[in-house]
XYZ file of C-alpha atoms in Angstrom:
555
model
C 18.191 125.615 117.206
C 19.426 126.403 113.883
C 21.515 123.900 111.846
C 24.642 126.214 112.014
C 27.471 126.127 109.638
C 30.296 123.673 111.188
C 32.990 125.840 111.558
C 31.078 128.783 113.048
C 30.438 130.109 116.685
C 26.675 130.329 117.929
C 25.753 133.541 119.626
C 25.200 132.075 122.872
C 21.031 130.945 123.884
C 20.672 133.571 125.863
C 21.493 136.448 123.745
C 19.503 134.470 120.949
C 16.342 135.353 122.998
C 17.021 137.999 123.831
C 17.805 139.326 120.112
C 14.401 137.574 118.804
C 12.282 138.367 121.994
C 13.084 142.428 121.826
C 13.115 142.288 118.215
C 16.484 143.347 117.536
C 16.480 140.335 114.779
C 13.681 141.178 112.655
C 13.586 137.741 110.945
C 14.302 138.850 107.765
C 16.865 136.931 105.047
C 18.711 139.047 102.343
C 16.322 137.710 99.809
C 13.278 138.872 101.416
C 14.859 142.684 101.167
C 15.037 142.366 97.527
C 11.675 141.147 97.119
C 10.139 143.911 99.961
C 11.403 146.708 97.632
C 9.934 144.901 94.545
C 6.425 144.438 96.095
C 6.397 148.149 97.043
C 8.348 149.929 94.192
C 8.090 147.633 90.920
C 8.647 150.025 88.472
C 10.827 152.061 90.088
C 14.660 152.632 88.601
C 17.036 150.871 91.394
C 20.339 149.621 89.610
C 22.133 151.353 87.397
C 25.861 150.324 85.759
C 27.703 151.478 82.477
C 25.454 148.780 80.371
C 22.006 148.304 82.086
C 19.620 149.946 84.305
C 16.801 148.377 85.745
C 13.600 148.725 88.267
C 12.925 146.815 91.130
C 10.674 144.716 89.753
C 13.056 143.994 86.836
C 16.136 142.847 89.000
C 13.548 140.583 91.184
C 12.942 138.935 87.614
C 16.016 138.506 86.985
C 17.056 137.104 90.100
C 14.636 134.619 90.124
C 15.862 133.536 87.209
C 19.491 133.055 87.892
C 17.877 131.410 91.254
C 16.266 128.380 89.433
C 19.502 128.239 87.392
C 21.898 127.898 89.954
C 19.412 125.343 91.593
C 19.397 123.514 88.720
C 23.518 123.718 88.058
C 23.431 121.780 91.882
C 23.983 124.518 94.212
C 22.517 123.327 97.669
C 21.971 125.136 101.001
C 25.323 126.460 102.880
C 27.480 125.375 99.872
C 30.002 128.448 99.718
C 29.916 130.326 96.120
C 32.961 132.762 95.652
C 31.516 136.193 94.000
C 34.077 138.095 92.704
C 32.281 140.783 90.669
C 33.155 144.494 89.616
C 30.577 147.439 89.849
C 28.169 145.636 87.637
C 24.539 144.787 87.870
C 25.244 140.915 87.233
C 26.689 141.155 90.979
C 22.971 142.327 92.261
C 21.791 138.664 90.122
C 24.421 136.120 92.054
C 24.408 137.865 95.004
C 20.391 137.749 95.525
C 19.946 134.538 93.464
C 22.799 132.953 96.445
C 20.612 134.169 99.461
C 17.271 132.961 97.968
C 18.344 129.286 97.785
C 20.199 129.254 101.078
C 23.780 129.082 99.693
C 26.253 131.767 100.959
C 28.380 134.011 99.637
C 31.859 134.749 99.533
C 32.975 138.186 98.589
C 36.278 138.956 96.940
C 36.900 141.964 95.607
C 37.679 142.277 92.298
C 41.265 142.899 92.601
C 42.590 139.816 94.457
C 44.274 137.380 92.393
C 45.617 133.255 92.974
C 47.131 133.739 96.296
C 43.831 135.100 98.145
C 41.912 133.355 95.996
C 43.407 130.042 97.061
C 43.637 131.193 100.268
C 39.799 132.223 100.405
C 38.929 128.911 98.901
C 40.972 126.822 101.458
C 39.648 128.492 104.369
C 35.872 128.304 103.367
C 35.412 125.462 101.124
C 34.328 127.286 98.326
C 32.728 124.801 95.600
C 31.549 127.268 93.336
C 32.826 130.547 92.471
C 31.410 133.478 90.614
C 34.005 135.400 88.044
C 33.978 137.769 85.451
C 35.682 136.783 82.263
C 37.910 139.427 81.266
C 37.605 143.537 83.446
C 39.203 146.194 81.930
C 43.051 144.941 81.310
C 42.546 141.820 83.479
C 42.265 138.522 81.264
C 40.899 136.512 84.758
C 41.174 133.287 82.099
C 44.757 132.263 83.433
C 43.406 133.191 87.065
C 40.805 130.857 86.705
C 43.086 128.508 85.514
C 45.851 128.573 87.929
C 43.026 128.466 91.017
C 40.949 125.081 89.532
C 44.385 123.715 89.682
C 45.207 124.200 92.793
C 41.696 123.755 93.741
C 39.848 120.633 92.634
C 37.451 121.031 95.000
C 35.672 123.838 92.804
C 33.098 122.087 90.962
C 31.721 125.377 88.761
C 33.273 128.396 87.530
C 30.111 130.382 86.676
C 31.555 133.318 83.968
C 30.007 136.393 83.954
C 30.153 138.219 80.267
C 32.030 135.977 78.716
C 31.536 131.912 77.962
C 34.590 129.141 78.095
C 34.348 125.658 76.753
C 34.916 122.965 79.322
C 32.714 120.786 82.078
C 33.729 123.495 85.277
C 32.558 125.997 83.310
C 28.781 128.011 83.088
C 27.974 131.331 82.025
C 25.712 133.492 84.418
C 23.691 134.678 81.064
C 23.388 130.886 79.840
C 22.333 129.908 83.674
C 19.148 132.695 83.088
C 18.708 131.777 79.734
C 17.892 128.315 80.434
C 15.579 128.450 83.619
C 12.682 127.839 83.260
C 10.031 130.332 85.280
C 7.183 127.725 86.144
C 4.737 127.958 89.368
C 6.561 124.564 90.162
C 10.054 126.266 90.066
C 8.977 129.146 91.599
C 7.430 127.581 94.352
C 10.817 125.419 94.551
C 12.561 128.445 95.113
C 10.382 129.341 98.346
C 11.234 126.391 100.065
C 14.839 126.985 99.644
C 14.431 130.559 102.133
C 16.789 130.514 104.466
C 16.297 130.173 108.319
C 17.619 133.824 109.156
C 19.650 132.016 111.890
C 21.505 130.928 109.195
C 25.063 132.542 107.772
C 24.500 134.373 104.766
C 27.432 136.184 103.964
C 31.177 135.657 104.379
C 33.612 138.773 104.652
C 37.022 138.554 104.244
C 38.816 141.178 106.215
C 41.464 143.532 104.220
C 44.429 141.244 104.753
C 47.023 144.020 104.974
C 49.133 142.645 107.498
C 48.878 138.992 106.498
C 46.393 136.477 104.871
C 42.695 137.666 104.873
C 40.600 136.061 107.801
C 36.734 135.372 107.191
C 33.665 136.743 108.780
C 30.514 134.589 109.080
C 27.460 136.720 109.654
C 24.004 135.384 109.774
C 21.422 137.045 107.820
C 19.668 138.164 111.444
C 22.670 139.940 112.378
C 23.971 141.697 109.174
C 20.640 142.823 108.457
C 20.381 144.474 111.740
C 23.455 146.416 111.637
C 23.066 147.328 107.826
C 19.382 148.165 109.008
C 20.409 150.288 112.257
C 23.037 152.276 110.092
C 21.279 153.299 107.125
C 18.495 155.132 109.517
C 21.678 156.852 111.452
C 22.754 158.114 108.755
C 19.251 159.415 106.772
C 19.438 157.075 103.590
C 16.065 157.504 102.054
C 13.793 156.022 99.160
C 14.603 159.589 97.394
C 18.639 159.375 97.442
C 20.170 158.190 94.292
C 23.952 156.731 95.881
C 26.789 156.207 94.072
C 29.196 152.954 94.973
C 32.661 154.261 93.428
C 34.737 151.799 96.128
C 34.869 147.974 94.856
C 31.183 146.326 95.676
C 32.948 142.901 97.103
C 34.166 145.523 100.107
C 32.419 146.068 103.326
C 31.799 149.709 103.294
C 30.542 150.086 99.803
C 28.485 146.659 100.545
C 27.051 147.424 103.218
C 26.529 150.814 103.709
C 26.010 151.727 100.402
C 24.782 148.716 98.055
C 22.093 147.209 101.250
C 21.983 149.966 102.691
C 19.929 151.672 99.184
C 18.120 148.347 99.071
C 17.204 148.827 102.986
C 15.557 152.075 102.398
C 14.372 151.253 98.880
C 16.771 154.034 97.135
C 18.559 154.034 93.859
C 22.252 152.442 93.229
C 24.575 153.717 90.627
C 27.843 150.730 90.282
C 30.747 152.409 88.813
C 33.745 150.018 88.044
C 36.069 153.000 87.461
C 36.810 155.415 90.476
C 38.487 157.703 88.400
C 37.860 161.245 89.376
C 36.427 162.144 85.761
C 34.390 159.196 85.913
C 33.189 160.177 88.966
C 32.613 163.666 88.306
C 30.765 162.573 84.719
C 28.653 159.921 86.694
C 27.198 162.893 89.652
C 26.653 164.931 87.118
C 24.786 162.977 84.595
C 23.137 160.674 87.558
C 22.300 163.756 89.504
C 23.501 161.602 92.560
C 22.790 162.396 96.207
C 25.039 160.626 98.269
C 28.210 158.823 97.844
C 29.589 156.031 100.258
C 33.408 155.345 100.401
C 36.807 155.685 101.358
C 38.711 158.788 102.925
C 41.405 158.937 100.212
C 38.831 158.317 97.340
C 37.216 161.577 98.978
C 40.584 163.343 98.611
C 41.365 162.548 95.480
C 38.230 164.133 94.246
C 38.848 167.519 96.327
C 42.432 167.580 94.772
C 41.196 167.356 90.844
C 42.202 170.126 89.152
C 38.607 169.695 86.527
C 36.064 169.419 89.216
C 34.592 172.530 88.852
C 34.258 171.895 85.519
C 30.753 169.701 86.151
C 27.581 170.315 87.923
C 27.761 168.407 91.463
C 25.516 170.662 93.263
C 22.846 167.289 93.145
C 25.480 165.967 95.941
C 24.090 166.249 99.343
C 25.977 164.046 101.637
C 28.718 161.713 101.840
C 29.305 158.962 104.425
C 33.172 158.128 104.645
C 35.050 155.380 106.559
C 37.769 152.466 106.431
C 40.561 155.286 106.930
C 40.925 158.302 109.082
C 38.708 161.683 107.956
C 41.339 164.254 108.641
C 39.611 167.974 109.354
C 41.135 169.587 106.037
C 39.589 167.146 104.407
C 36.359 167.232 106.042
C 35.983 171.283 105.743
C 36.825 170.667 102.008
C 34.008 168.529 101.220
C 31.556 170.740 103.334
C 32.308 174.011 101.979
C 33.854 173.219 97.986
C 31.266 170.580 97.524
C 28.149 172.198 99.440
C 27.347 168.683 100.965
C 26.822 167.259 104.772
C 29.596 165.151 105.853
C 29.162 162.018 107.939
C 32.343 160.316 109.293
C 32.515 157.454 109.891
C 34.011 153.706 111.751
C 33.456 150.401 110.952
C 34.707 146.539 109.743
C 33.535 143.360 108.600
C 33.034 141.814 111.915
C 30.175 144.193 112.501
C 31.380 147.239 114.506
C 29.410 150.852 113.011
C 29.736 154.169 114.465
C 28.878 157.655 112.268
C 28.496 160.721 112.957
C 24.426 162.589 112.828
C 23.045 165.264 110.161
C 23.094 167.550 113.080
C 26.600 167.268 114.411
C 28.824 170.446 114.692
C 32.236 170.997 112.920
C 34.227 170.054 115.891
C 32.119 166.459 116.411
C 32.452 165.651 112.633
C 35.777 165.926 113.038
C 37.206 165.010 115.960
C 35.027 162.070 116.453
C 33.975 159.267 114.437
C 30.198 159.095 115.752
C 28.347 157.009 118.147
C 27.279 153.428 117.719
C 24.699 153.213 114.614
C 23.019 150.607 116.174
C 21.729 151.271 119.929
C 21.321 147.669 120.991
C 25.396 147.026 120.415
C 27.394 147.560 123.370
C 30.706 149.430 122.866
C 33.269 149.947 125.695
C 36.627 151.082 126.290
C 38.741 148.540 128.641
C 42.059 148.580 130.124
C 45.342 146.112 128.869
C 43.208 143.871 131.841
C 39.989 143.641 130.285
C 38.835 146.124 132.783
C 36.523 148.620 132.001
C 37.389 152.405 131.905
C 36.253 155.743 133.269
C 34.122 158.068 130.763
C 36.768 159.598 128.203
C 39.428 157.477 129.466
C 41.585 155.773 126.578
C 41.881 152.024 126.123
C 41.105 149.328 123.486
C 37.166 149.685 122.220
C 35.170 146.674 122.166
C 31.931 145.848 121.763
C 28.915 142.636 121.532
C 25.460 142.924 120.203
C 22.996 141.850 117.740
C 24.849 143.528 115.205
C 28.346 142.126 115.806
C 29.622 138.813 114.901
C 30.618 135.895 117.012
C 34.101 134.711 115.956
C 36.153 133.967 112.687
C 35.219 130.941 110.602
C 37.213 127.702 111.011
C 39.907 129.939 113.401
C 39.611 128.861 116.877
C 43.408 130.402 118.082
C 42.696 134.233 116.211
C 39.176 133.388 117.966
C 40.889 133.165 121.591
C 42.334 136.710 121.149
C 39.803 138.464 119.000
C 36.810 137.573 121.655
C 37.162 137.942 125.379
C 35.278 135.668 127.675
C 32.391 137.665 127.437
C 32.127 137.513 123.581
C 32.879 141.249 123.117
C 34.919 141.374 119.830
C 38.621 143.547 120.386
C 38.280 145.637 118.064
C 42.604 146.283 118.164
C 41.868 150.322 117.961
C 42.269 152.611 120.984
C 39.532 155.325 121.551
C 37.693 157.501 124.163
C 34.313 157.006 124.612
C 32.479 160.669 125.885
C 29.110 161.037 128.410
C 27.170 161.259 125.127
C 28.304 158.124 123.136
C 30.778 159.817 120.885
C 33.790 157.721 120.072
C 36.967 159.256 119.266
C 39.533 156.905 118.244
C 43.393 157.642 119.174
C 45.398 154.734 117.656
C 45.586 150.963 116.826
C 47.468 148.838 119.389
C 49.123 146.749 116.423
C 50.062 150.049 115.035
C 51.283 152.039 117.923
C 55.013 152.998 118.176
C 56.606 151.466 120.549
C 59.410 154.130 120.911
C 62.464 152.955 123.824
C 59.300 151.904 125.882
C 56.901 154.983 124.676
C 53.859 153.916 123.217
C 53.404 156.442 120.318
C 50.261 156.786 118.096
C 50.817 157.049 114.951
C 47.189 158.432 113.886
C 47.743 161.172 115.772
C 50.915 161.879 114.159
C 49.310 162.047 110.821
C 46.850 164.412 111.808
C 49.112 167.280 113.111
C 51.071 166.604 109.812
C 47.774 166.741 107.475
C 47.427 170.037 108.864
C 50.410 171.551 106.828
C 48.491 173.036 103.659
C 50.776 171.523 100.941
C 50.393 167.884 102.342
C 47.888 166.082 100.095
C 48.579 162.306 101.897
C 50.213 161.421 104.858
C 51.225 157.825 106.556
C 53.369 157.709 110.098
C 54.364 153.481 110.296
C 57.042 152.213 112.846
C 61.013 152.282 111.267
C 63.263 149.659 113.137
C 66.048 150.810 115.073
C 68.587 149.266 117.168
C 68.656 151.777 120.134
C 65.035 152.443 120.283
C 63.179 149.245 119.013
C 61.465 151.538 116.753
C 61.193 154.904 115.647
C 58.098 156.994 113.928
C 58.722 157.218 110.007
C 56.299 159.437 108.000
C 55.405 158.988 104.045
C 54.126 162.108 103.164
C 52.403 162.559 99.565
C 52.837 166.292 98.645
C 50.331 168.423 96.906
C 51.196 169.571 93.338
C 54.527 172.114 93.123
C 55.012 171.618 96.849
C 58.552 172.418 97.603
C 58.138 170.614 101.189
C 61.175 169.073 103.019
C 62.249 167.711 106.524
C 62.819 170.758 108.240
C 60.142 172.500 106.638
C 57.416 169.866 108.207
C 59.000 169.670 111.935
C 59.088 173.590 112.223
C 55.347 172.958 111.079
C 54.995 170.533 113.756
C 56.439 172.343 116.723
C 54.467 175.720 115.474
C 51.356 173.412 116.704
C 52.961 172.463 119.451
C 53.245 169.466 118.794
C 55.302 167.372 121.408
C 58.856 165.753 120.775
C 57.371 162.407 120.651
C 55.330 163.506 118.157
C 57.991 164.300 115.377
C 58.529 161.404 113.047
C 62.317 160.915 113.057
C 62.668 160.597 109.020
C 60.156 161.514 106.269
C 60.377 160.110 102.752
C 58.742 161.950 100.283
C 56.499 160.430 97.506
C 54.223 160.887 94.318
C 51.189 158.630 94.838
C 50.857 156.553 98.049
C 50.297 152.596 97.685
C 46.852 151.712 98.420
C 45.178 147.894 98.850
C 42.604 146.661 96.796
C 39.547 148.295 99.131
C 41.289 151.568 98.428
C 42.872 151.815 101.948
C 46.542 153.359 102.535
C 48.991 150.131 102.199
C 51.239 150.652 104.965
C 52.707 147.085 105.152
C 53.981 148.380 101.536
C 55.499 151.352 103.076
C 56.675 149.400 106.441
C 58.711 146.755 103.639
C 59.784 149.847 101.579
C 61.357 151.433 104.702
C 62.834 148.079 106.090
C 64.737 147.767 102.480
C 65.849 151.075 102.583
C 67.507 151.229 105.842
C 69.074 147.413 105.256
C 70.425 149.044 101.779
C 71.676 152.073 103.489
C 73.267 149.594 106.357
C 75.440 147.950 103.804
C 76.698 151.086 102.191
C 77.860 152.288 105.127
């Protein structure tokens, strides 16, 4: 047996031969990928950003470089590096230079700041940690700062475009610059391949309703799911995909960013998602399929210059991390001429999209079947009891494709896993004779209404409906009577002249039940979003909480 990271949980010996003996694991580390679609496409154009583009063969290069660096700076197997990188090329170098000596990453998104940081760095150990110097308005100098002092255990900042003076500080370009590409280093850095047993890769989840928890996933397993999803979803060699969402997040890492490494395609990092950015980069790209979040989908659909630039290169788009509502879907299939896959998934390992071949109805209603057909997904009742066919309940799932339990988090693990080691996913959905999952609510979201359990999800779809809606989010409002009632931020669409009454008539025209009309609506310009580009609702749960205490005291 594998040497395991303390802190992790084994998949359990049985499944492990199972996995290996049915070839489920392929065997294959993260580094190997890189260097697969180097030995077959050298010269082909793979990574594009704003400042460099560069083949294959190129990126292997450079890689290696960084590799022997970071060897020679005194990163060892398992020690946890931090990479906190925006849409840039350098993240394809210390992501891929990590893997091939056996050290594993940490991924932050760009956005979080001391608190996760220190938080990130607690939970995993982090001794190194990967950093730009300065992104767009953010001076990360007082950041870095503020974390090595509450952190001595870092023992190397690595800065990426940008130097600073001082012993806990390297530059990723003066790293490359000084390695030195002999046979004897090179052949150093093939004994340093990771066992594919071995964790590669540490997720934190989104952390809106608390602290972020980590995800441990061995290179076997998130290789397998990334593997399993890319084919369900028709990546190719020939599609040219564009990662708009932060790289450091799940969806646009995995689906997107491994996911055109997988198949051997061609990814375009943009560190602005911007819809004239956006529009500029299809355009001038001529790119083929996009990866990201539903509201960075809607925001594009809503700009008032789109048809200003030539997207007709666009041929499908693959969006999860946030419900797809049906407007939204028709919108991207008709304006945009482009096949629509939606979409389920998280960090702990759980993919489900939709087929090329899906009708309307499936696309929308549905989020898919399981990408990966060696993952088990079920539906059980409140008693861990299975369910009929199209029954609702909480959706769970195990398989070579899923992870085994948070790192260093043995009480979340006692909740999060049942006895069985199928991971609770906290969503409710239906699970049809063909495999098609739709999902109906979260159980941590649900309404809990004078004893009713209301969904909330299905609140906001009736209300995206209404034509002059352009966002909508349905949270839980305290109340003394009820325990809770259903509050709905709704984000109208330009000159909307929508009010209270004018959205329940709405409602009841689609006959919508009374349970199903949100007992106050506040009306705003731009929703809050998290880092990863998801709706914020603990933002809009604490902005409703102060309003009703404020309005308690002026009463």
């Amino acid at each position: 047996m594998v040497d395991l990271l303390s802190g992790c949980v084994p998949y359990k010996e049985e499944d492990v031969k199972k996995y290996n003996e049915l070839k489920w694991w392929e065997g294959l580390t993260f580094g190997d990928l890189l260097d697969r679609a180097a030995d077959v496409h050298p010269d082909k154009e793979a990574f594009v950003d704003r400042v460099t583009r560069l083949t294959y063969g190129e990126a292997r290069e450079k890689v290696n470089q960084l590799a022997i660096g970071m060897m020679d700076l005194g990163i060892q197997p398992k020690d946890r590096v931090m990479v906190q990188l925006p849409n840039w090329n350098e993240f394809v170098f210390a992501y891929f230079a990590l893997q091939k000596i056996g050290a594993i990453t940490v991924l932050l998104i760009d956005r979080y700041r001391q608190y996760e940081i220190n938080h990130l760095t607690n939970i995993t150990g982090a001794t190194y940690w990967v950093v730009p110097v300065k992104h767009k308005k953010t001076d990360y100098t007082p950041i870095m700062d503020d974390v090595l002092k509450e952190n001595p255990g870092i023992k190397k900042v690595i800065t990426v475009r940008g130097e600073r003076a001082g012993e806990k500080f390297e530059s990723l370009e003066g790293l490359m610059a000084k390695a030195d590409m002999t046979q004897e280093n090179l052949d150093r850095l093939v004994q340093r391949r990771p066992d594919p047993m071995q964790i590669a890769h540490m997720g934190p989840t989104g952390g809106t309703t608390g602290a972020p928890k980590v995800v441990p996933r061995s290179h076997n397993s998130l290789v397998t799911g990334i593997t399993y999803c890319s084919r369900s979803w028709e990546q190719s060699n020939l599609d040219i995909n564009l990662i708009a969402g932060p790289i450091g997040h799940d969806l646009s890492f995995s689906k997107g960013f491994m996911g055109s490494i997988i198949t051997m395609g061609k990814v375009v990092l943009l560190d602005s998602p911007d819809n004239k950015s956006i529009c500029e980069t299809i355009q001038q790209e001529k790119i083929t399929s996009i990866i990201w979040v539903p509201t960075l989908a809607q925001r594009l659909l809503q700009y008032e210059d789109i048809n200003q630039y030539d997207l007709t290169s666009l041929q499908k788009m693959h969006s999860a991390g946030g419900a797809s509502h049906p407007g939204m879907v028709k919108d991207v299939i008709d304006k945009l001429n482009c096949k629509f896959f939606n979409g389920y998934g998280g960090t702990e390992g759980p993919t489900t999209i939709t087929r090329i071949n899906n009708d309307l109805e499936t696309i929308c209603g549905t989020v898919g079947r399981p990408t990966c057909p060696y993952d088990t997904y079920k539906v059980i009742d409140p008693f861990g009891k299975e369910v009929e066919t199209g029954k609702q309940g909480e959706l769970v799932l195990k398989g070579p494709g899923v992870f085994t339990g948070y790192y260093e988090n043995p009480e979340e693990n006692k909740t999060a896993l049942n006895e069985d080691g199928f991971f609770k996913t906290g969503d409710l959905a239906r699970i049809d004779e063909n495999g098609y999952i739709t999902l109906t609510g979260r159980i941590k979201e649900m309404i809990n209404r004078g004893g009713e359990s209301i969904s909330s999800t299905e609140i906001e779809k009736l209300i995206t409906l209404h034509p002059e809606v352009a966002m909508v989010a349905v949270i839980p409002m305290p109340d003394e009577d009820m325990g809770e009632k259903a509050c709905a931020y709704i984000q109208p669409t330009e000159g909307s002249q929508l009010d209270f009454d004018n959205v329940i008539a709405f409602l009841k025209a689609q006959d919508a039940s009374v349970l199903q009309l949100p007992e106050r609506i506040e009306f705003i310009d731009e929703m809050p979003y998290t880092g990863a580009q998801k709706l914020d609702k603990r933002t809009l749960r604490e902005d409703i909480e102060n309003k009703l205490k404020t309005e308690a005291q002026m009463a």
